[in-house]
PDB file of C-alpha atoms in Angstrom:
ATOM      1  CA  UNK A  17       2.857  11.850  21.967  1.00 84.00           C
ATOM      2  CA  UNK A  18       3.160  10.350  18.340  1.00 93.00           C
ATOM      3  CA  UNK A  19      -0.429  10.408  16.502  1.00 97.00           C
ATOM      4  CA  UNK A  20      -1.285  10.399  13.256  1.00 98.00           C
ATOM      5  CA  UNK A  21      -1.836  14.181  11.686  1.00 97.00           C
ATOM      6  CA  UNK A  22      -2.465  13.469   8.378  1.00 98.00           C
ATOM      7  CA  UNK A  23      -5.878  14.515   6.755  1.00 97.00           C
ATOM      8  CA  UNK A  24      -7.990  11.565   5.288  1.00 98.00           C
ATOM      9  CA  UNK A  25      -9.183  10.420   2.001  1.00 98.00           C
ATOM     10  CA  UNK A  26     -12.196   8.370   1.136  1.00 98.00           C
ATOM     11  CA  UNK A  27     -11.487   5.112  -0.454  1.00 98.00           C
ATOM     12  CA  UNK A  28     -14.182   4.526  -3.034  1.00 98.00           C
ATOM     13  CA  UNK A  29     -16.152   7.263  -1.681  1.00 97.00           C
ATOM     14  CA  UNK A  30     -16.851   5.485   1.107  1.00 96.00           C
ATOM     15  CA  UNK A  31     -13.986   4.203   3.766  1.00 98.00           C
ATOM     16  CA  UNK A  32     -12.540   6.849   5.078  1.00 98.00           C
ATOM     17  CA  UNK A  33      -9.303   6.745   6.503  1.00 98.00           C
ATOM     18  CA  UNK A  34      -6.377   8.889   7.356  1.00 98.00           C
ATOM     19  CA  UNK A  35      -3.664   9.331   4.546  1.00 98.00           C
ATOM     20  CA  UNK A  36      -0.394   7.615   6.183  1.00 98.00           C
ATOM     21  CA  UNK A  37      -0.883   4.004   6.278  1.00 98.00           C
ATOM     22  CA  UNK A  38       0.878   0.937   7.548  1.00 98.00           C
ATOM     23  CA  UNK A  39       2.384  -1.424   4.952  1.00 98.00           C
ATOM     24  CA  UNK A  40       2.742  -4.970   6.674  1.00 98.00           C
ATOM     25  CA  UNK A  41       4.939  -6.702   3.729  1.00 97.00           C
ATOM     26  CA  UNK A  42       7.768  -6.423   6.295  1.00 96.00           C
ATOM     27  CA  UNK A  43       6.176  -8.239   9.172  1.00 98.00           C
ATOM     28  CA  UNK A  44       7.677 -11.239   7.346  1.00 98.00           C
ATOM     29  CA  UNK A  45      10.898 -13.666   7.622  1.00 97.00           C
ATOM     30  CA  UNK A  46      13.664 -12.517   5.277  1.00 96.00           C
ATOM     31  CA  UNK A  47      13.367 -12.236   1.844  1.00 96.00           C
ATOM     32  CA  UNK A  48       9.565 -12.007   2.270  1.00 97.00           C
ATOM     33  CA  UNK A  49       8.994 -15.468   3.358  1.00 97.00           C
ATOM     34  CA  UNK A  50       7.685 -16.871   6.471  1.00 97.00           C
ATOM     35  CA  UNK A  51       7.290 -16.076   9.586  1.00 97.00           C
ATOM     36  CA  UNK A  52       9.261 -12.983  11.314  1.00 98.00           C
ATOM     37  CA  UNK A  53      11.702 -14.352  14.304  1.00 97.00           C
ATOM     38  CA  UNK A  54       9.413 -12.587  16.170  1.00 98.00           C
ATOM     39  CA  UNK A  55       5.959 -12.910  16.081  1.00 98.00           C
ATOM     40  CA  UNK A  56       4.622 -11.057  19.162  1.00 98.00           C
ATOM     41  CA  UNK A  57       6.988  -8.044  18.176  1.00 98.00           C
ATOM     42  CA  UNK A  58       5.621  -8.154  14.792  1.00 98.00           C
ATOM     43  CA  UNK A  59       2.027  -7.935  16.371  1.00 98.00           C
ATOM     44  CA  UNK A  60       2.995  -5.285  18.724  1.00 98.00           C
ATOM     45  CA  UNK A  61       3.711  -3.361  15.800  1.00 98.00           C
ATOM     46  CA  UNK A  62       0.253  -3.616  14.450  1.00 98.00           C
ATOM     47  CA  UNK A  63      -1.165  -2.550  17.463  1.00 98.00           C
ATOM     48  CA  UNK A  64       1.013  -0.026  18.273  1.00 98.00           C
ATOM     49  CA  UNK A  65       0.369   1.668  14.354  1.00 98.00           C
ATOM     50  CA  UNK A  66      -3.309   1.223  15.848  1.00 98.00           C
ATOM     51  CA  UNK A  67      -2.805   3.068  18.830  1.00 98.00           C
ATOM     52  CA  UNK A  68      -1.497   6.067  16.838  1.00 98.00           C
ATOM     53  CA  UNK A  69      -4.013   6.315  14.673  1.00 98.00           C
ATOM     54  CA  UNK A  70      -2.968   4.552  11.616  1.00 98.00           C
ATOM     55  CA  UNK A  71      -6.236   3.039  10.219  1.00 98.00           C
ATOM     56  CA  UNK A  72      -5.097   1.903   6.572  1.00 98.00           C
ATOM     57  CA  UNK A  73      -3.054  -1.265   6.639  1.00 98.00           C
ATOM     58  CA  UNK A  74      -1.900  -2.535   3.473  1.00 98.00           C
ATOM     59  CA  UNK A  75      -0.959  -6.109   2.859  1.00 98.00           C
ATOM     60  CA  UNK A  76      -0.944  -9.158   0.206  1.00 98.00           C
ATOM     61  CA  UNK A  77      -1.400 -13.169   0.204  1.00 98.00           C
ATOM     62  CA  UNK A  78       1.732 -13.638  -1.092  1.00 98.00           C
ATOM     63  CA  UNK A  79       3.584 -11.757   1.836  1.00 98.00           C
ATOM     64  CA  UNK A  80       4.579 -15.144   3.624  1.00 97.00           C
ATOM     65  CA  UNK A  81       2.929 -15.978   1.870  1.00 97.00           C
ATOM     66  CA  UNK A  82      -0.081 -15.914   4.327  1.00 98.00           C
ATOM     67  CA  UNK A  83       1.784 -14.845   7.259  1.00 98.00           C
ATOM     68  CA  UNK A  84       1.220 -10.886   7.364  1.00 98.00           C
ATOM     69  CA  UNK A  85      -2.551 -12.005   6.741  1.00 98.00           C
ATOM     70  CA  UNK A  86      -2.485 -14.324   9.643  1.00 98.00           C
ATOM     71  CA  UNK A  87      -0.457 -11.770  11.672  1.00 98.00           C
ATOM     72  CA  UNK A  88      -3.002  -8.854  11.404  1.00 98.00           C
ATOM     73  CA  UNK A  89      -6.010 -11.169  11.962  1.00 98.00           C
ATOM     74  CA  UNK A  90      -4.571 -12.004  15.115  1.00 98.00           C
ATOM     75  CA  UNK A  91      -3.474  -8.359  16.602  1.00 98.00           C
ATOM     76  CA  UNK A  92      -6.286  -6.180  15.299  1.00 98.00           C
ATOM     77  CA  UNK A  93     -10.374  -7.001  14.514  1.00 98.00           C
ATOM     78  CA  UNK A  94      -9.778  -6.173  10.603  1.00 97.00           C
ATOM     79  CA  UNK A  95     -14.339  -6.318  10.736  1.00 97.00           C
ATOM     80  CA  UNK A  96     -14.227  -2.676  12.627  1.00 96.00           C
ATOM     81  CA  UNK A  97     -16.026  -0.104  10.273  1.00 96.00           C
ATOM     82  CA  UNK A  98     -13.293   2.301  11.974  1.00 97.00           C
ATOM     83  CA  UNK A  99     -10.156   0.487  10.334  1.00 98.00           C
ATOM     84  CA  UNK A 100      -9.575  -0.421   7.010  1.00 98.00           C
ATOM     85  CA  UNK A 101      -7.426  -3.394   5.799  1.00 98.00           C
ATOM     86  CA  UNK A 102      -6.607  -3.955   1.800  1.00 98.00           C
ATOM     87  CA  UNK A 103      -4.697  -7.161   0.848  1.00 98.00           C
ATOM     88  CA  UNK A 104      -4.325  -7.961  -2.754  1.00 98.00           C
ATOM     89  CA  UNK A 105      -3.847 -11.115  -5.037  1.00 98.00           C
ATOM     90  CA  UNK A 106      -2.048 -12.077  -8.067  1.00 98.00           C
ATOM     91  CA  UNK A 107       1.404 -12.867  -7.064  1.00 98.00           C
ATOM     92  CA  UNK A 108       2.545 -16.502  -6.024  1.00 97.00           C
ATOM     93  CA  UNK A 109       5.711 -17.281  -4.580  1.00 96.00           C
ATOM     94  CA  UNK A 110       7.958 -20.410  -3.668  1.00 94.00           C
ATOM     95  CA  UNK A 111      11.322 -21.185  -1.613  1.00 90.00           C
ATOM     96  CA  UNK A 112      13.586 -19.270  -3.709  1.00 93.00           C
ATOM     97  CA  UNK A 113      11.204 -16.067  -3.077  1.00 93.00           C
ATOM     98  CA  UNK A 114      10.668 -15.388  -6.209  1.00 97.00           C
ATOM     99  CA  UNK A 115       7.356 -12.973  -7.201  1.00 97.00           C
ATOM    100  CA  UNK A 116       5.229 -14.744  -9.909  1.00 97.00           C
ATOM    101  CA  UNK A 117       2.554 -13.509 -11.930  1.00 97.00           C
ATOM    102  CA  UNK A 118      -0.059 -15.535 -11.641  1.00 98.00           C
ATOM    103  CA  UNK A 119      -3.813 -13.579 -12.691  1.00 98.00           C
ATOM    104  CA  UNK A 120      -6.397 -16.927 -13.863  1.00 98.00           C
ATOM    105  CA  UNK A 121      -9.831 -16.005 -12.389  1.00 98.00           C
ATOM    106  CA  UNK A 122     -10.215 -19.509 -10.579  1.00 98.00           C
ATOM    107  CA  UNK A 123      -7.027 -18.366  -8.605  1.00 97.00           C
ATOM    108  CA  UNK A 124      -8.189 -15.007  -7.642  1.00 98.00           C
ATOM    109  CA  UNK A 125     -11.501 -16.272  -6.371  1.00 98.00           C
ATOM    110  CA  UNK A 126      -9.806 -18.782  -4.174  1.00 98.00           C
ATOM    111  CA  UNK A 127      -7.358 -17.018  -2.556  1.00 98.00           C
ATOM    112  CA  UNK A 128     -10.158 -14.198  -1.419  1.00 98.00           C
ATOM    113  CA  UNK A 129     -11.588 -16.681   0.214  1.00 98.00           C
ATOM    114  CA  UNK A 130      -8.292 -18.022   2.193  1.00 98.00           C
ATOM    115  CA  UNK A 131      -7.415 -13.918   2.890  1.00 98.00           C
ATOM    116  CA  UNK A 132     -10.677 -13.825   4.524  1.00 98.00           C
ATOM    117  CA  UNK A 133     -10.040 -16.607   7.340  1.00 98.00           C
ATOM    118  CA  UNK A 134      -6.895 -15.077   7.929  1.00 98.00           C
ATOM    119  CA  UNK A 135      -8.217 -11.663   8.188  1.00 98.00           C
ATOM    120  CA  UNK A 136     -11.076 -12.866  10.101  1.00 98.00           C
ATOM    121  CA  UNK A 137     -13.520 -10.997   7.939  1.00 98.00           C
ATOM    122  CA  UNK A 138     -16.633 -11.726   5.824  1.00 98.00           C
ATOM    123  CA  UNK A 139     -16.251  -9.003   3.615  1.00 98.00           C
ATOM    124  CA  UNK A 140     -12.388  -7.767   2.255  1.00 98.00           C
ATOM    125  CA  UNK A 141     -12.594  -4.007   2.566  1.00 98.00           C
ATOM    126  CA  UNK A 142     -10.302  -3.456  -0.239  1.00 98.00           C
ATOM    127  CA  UNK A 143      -8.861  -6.395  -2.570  1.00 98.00           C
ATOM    128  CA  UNK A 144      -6.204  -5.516  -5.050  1.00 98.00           C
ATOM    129  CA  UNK A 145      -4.898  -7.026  -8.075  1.00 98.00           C
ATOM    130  CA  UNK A 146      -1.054  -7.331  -7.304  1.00 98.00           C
ATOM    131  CA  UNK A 147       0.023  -7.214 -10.836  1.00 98.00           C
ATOM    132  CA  UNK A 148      -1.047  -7.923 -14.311  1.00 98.00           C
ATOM    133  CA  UNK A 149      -0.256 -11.307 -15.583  1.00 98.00           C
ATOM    134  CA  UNK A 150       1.214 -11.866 -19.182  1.00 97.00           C
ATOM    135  CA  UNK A 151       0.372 -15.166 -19.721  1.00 97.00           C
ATOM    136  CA  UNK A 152      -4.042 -14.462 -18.526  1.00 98.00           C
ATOM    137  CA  UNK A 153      -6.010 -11.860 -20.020  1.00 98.00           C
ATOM    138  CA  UNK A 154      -6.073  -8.437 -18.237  1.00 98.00           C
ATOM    139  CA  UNK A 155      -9.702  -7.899 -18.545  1.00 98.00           C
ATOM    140  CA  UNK A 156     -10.874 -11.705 -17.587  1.00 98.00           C
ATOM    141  CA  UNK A 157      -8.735 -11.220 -14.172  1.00 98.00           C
ATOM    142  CA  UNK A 158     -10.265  -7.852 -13.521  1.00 98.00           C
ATOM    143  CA  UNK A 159     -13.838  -9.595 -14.427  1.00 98.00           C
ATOM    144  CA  UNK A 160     -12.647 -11.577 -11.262  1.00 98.00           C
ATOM    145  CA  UNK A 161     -12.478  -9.018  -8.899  1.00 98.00           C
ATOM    146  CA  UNK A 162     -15.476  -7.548 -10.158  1.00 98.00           C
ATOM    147  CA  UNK A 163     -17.321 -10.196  -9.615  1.00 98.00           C
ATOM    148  CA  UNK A 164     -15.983 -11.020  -6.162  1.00 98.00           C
ATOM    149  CA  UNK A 165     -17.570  -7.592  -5.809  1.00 98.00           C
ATOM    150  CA  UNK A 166     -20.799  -8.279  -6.977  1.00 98.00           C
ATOM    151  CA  UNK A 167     -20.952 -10.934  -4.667  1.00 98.00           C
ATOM    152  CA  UNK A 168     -20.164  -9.277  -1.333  1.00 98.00           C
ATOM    153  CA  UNK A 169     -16.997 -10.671  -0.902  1.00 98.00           C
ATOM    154  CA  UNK A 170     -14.737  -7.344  -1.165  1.00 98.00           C
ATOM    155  CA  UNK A 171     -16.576  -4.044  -0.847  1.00 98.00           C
ATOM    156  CA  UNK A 172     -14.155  -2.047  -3.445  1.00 98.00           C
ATOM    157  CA  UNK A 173     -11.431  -3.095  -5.704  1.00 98.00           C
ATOM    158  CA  UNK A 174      -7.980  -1.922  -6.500  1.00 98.00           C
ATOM    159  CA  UNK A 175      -4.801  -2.177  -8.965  1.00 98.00           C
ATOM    160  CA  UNK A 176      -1.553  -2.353  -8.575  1.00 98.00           C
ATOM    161  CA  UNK A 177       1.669  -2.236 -10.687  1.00 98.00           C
ATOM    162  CA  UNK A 178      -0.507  -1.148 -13.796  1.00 98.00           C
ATOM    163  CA  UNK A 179      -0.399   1.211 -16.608  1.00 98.00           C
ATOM    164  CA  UNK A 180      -2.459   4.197 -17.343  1.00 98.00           C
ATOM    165  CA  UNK A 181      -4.261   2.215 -20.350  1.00 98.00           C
ATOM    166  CA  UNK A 182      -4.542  -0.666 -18.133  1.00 98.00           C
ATOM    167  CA  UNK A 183      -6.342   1.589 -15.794  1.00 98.00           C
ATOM    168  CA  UNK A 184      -8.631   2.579 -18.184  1.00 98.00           C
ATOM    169  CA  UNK A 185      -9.606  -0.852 -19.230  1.00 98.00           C
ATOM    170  CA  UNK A 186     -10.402  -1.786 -15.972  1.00 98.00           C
ATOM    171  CA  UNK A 187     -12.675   0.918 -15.523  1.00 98.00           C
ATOM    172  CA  UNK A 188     -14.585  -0.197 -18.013  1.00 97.00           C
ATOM    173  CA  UNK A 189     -15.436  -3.706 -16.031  1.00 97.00           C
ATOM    174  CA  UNK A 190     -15.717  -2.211 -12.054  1.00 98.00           C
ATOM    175  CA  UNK A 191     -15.007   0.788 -10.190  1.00 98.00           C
ATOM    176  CA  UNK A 192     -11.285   1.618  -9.419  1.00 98.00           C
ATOM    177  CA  UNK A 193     -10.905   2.674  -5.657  1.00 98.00           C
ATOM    178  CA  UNK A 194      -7.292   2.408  -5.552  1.00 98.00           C
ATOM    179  CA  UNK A 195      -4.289   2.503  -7.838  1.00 98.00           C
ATOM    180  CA  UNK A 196      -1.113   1.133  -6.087  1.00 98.00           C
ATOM    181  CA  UNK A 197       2.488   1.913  -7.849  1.00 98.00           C
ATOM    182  CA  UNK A 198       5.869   2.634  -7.086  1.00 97.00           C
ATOM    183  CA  UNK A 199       6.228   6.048  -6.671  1.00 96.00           C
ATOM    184  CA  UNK A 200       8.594   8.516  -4.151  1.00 94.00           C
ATOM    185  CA  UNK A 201      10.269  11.345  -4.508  1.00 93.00           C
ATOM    186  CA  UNK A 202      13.142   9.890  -6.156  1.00 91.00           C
ATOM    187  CA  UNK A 203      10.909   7.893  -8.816  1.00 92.00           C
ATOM    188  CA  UNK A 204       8.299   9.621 -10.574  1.00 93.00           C
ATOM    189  CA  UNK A 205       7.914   6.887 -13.422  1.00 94.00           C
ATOM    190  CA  UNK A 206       4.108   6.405 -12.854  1.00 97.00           C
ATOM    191  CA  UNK A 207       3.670  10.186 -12.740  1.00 97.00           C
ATOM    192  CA  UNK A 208       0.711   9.691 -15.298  1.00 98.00           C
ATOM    193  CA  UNK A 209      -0.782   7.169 -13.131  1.00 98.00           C
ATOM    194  CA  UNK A 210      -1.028   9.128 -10.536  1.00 98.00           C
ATOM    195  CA  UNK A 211      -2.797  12.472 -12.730  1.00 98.00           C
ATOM    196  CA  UNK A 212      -5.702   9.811 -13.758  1.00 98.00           C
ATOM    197  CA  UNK A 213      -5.725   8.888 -10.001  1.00 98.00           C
ATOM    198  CA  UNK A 214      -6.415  12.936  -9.315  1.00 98.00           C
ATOM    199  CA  UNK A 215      -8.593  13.580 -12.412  1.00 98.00           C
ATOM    200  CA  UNK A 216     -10.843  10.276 -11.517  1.00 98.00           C
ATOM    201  CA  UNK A 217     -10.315  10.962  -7.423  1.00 98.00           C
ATOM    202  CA  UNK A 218      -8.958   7.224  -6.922  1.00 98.00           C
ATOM    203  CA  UNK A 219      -6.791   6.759  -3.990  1.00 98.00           C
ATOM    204  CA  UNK A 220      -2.939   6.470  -5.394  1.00 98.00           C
ATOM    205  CA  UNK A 221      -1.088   4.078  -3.167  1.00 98.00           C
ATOM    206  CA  UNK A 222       2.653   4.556  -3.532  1.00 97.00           C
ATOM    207  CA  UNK A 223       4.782   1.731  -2.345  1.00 96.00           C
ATOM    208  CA  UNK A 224       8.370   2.121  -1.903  1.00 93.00           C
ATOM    209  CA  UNK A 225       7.201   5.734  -0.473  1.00 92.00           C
ATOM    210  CA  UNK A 226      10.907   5.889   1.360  1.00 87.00           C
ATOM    211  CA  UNK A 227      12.688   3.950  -1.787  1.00 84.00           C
ATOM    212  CA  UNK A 228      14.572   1.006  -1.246  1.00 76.00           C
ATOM    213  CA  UNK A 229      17.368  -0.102   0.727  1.00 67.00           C
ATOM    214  CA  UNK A 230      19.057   3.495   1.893  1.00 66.00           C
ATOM    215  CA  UNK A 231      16.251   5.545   0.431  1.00 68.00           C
ATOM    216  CA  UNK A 232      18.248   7.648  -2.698  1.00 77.00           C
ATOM    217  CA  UNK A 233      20.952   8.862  -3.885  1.00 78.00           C
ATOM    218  CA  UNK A 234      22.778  11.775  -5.952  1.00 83.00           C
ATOM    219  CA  UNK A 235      21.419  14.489  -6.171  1.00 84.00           C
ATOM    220  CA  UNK A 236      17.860  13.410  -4.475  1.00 86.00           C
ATOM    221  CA  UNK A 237      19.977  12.322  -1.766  1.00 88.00           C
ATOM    222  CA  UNK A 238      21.278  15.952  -1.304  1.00 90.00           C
ATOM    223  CA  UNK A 239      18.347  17.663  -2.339  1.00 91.00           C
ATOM    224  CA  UNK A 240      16.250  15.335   0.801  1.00 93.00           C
ATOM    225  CA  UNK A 241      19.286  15.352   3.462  1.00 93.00           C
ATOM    226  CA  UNK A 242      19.045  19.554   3.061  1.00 94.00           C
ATOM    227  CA  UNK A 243      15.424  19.654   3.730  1.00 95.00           C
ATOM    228  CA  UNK A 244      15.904  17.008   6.520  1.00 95.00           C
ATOM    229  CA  UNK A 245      18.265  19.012   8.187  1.00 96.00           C
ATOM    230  CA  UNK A 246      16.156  21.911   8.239  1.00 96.00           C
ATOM    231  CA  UNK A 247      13.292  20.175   9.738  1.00 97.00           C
ATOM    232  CA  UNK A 248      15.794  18.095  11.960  1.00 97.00           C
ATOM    233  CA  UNK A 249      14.089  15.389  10.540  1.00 96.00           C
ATOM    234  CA  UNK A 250      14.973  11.858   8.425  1.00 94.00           C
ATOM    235  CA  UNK A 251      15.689  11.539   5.208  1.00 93.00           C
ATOM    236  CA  UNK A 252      12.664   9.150   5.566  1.00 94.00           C
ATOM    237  CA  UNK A 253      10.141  11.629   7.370  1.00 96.00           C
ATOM    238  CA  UNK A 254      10.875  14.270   4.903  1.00 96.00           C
ATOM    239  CA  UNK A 255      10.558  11.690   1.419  1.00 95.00           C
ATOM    240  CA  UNK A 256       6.900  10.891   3.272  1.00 97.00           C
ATOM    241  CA  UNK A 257       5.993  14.263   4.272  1.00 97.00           C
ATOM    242  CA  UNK A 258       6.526  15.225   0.458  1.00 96.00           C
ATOM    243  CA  UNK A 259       3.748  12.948  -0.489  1.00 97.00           C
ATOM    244  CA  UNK A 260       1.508  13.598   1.646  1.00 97.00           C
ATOM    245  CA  UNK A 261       1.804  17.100   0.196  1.00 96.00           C
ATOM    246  CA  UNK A 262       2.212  16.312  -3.468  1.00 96.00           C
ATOM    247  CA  UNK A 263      -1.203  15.233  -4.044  1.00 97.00           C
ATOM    248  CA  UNK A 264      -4.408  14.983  -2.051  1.00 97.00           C
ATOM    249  CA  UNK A 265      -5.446  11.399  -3.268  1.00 98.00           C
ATOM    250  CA  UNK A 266      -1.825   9.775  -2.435  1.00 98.00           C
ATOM    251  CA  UNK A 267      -1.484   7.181   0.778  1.00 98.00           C
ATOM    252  CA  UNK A 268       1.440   6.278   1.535  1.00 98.00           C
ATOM    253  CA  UNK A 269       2.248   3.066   3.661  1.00 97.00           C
ATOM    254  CA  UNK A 270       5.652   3.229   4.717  1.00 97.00           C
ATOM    255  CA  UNK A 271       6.147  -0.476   6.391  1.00 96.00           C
ATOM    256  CA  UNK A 272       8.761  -1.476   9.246  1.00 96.00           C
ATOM    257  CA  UNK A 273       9.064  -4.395  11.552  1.00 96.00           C
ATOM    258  CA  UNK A 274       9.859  -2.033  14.939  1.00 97.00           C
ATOM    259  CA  UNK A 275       7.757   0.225  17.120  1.00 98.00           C
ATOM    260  CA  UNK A 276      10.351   3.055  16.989  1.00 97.00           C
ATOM    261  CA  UNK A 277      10.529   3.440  13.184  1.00 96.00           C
ATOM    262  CA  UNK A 278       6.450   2.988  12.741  1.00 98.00           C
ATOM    263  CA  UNK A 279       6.040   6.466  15.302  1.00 98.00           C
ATOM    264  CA  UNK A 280       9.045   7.748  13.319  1.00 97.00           C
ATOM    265  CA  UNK A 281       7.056   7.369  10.461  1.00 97.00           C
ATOM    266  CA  UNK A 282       3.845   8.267  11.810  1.00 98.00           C
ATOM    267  CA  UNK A 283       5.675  11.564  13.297  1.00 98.00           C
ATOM    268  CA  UNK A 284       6.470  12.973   9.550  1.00 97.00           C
ATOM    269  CA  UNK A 285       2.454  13.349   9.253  1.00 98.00           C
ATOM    270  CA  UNK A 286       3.047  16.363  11.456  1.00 97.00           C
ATOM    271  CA  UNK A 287       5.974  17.909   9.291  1.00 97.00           C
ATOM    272  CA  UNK A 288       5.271  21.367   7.145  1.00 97.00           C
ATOM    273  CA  UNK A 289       7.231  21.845   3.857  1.00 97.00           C
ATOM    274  CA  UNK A 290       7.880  24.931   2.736  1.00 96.00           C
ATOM    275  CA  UNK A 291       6.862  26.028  -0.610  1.00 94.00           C
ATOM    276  CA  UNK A 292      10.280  26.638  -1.216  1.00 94.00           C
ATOM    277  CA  UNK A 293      11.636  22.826  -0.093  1.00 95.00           C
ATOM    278  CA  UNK A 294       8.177  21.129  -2.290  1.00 93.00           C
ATOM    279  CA  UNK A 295       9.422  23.379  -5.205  1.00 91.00           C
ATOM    280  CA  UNK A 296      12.894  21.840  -4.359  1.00 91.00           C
ATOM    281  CA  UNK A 297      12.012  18.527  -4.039  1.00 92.00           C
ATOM    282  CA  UNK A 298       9.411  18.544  -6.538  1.00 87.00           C
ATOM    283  CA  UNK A 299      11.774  19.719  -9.208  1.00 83.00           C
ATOM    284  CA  UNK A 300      14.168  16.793  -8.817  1.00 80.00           C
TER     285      UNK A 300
END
């Protein structure tokens, strides 16, 4: 039976959950937007990561935008003190699915409270700032979330898509639980991120964990697809079973719209590297 093995991690000191989460961006329609063709599938999915023992699910506002939201509110309580559900804000989007930057306070401190009815929670365990936003100040969108904190309305606060420096300046407004970058074994560009996640012990949450579209290629391809083999394993399992190993404050949420690929993912929490294959892979 598929459960999940991997050890935990204590977001913010305080939630703890197990390391392999559930990222719910693809719980959508295409391209992001929407509703999925099918719903009840895409809620059998939640409950099924539930079942195995995934208890971090990752998700946004702008994922629908409002759907995935809606979609775990309905399948799963997102109030039990034994699950722990992070959505962030910062991002709008329209028809053409574009991704847009959007960081002004007022925003921010609406949207927590429409993620909140659709969570069907009085308190956001985790709220994230999607991305910075060039045309609002850094520091007066962070002030946001940190007062959104003050006020009982999100018990810890996260990044995402930021810079070491930025990290640093945001420390000096609330208390970082979570840093959330794109980062697999086939990009290591926020490397440095992730070392001030370890020397600070904030939780580094790397999306695109797998990569995107067929994973990698070249030589990481080659390098993966060896170790895969060995294991008799995916190219997928093994790319997530090198994070979990890589660093103790990493948690990755490898996201999927069926049943059989969530346990598939689930199932490389119980996958051993060598420290001959993390030498390999970690070299690439």
């Amino acid at each position: 039976m598929v459960s999940n093995q991997s050890d935990t991690f204590d977001i913010g000191g305080e939630l703890t959950v197990h390391r392999l989460g559930f990222g719910a961006m693809r719980l959508c329609g295409p391209d992001i937007i929407g509703p999925p063709e099918d719903e009840e599938n895409a809620r059998d999915v939640l409950r099924r990561a539930d079942d195995v023992g995934v208890d971090f699910i990752d998700t946004a506002d702008s994922y629908g935008p409002g759907v995935s939201e809606r979609l775990i509110g309905e399948a799963l309580d997102a109030s039990r003190d034994d699950l722990v559900v992070a959505t962030k804000a910062g991002l709008l989007r329209n028809r053409e699915s574009d991704w847009i930057a959007h960081g002004d306070p007022d925003y921010i401190r609406n949207q927590v409270l429409a993620s909140r009815d659709r969570l069907g929670v009085e308190t956001i365990d985790l709220y994230q700032f999607h991305r910075p936003d060039p045309d609002t100040e850094f520091e007066a969108s962070v002030q946001a979330f940190a007062e959104l904190k003050d006020d009982g309305l999100v018990e810890h606060v996260g990044l995402s898509n930021v810079t070491v420096e930025e990290l640093e300046t945001a420390r000096d407004h609330v208390e970082v639980a979570t840093v959330q970058n794109e980062y697999n074994v086939g990009n290591r560009e926020h490397e440095d991120v992730l070392e001030a996640c370890e020397e600070y012990d904030i939780g580094f949450i790397p999306y695109a964990p797998v990569g995107w579209g067929d994973g990698f290629e070249g030589e990481t391809r080659e390098a993966v697809e060896s170790v895969a083999d060995a294991h008799d394993a995916s190219v997928y399992q093994i790319a997530l079973a090198w994070l979990l190993e890589h660093s103790d404050v990493t948690l990755p949420i490898p996201g999927t719209s069926s049943v059989e690929h969530l346990e598939a993912n689930v199932a490389a929490s119980d996958i051993d590297l060598t420290d001959d294959e993390r030498a390999t892979l970690g070299g690439l």
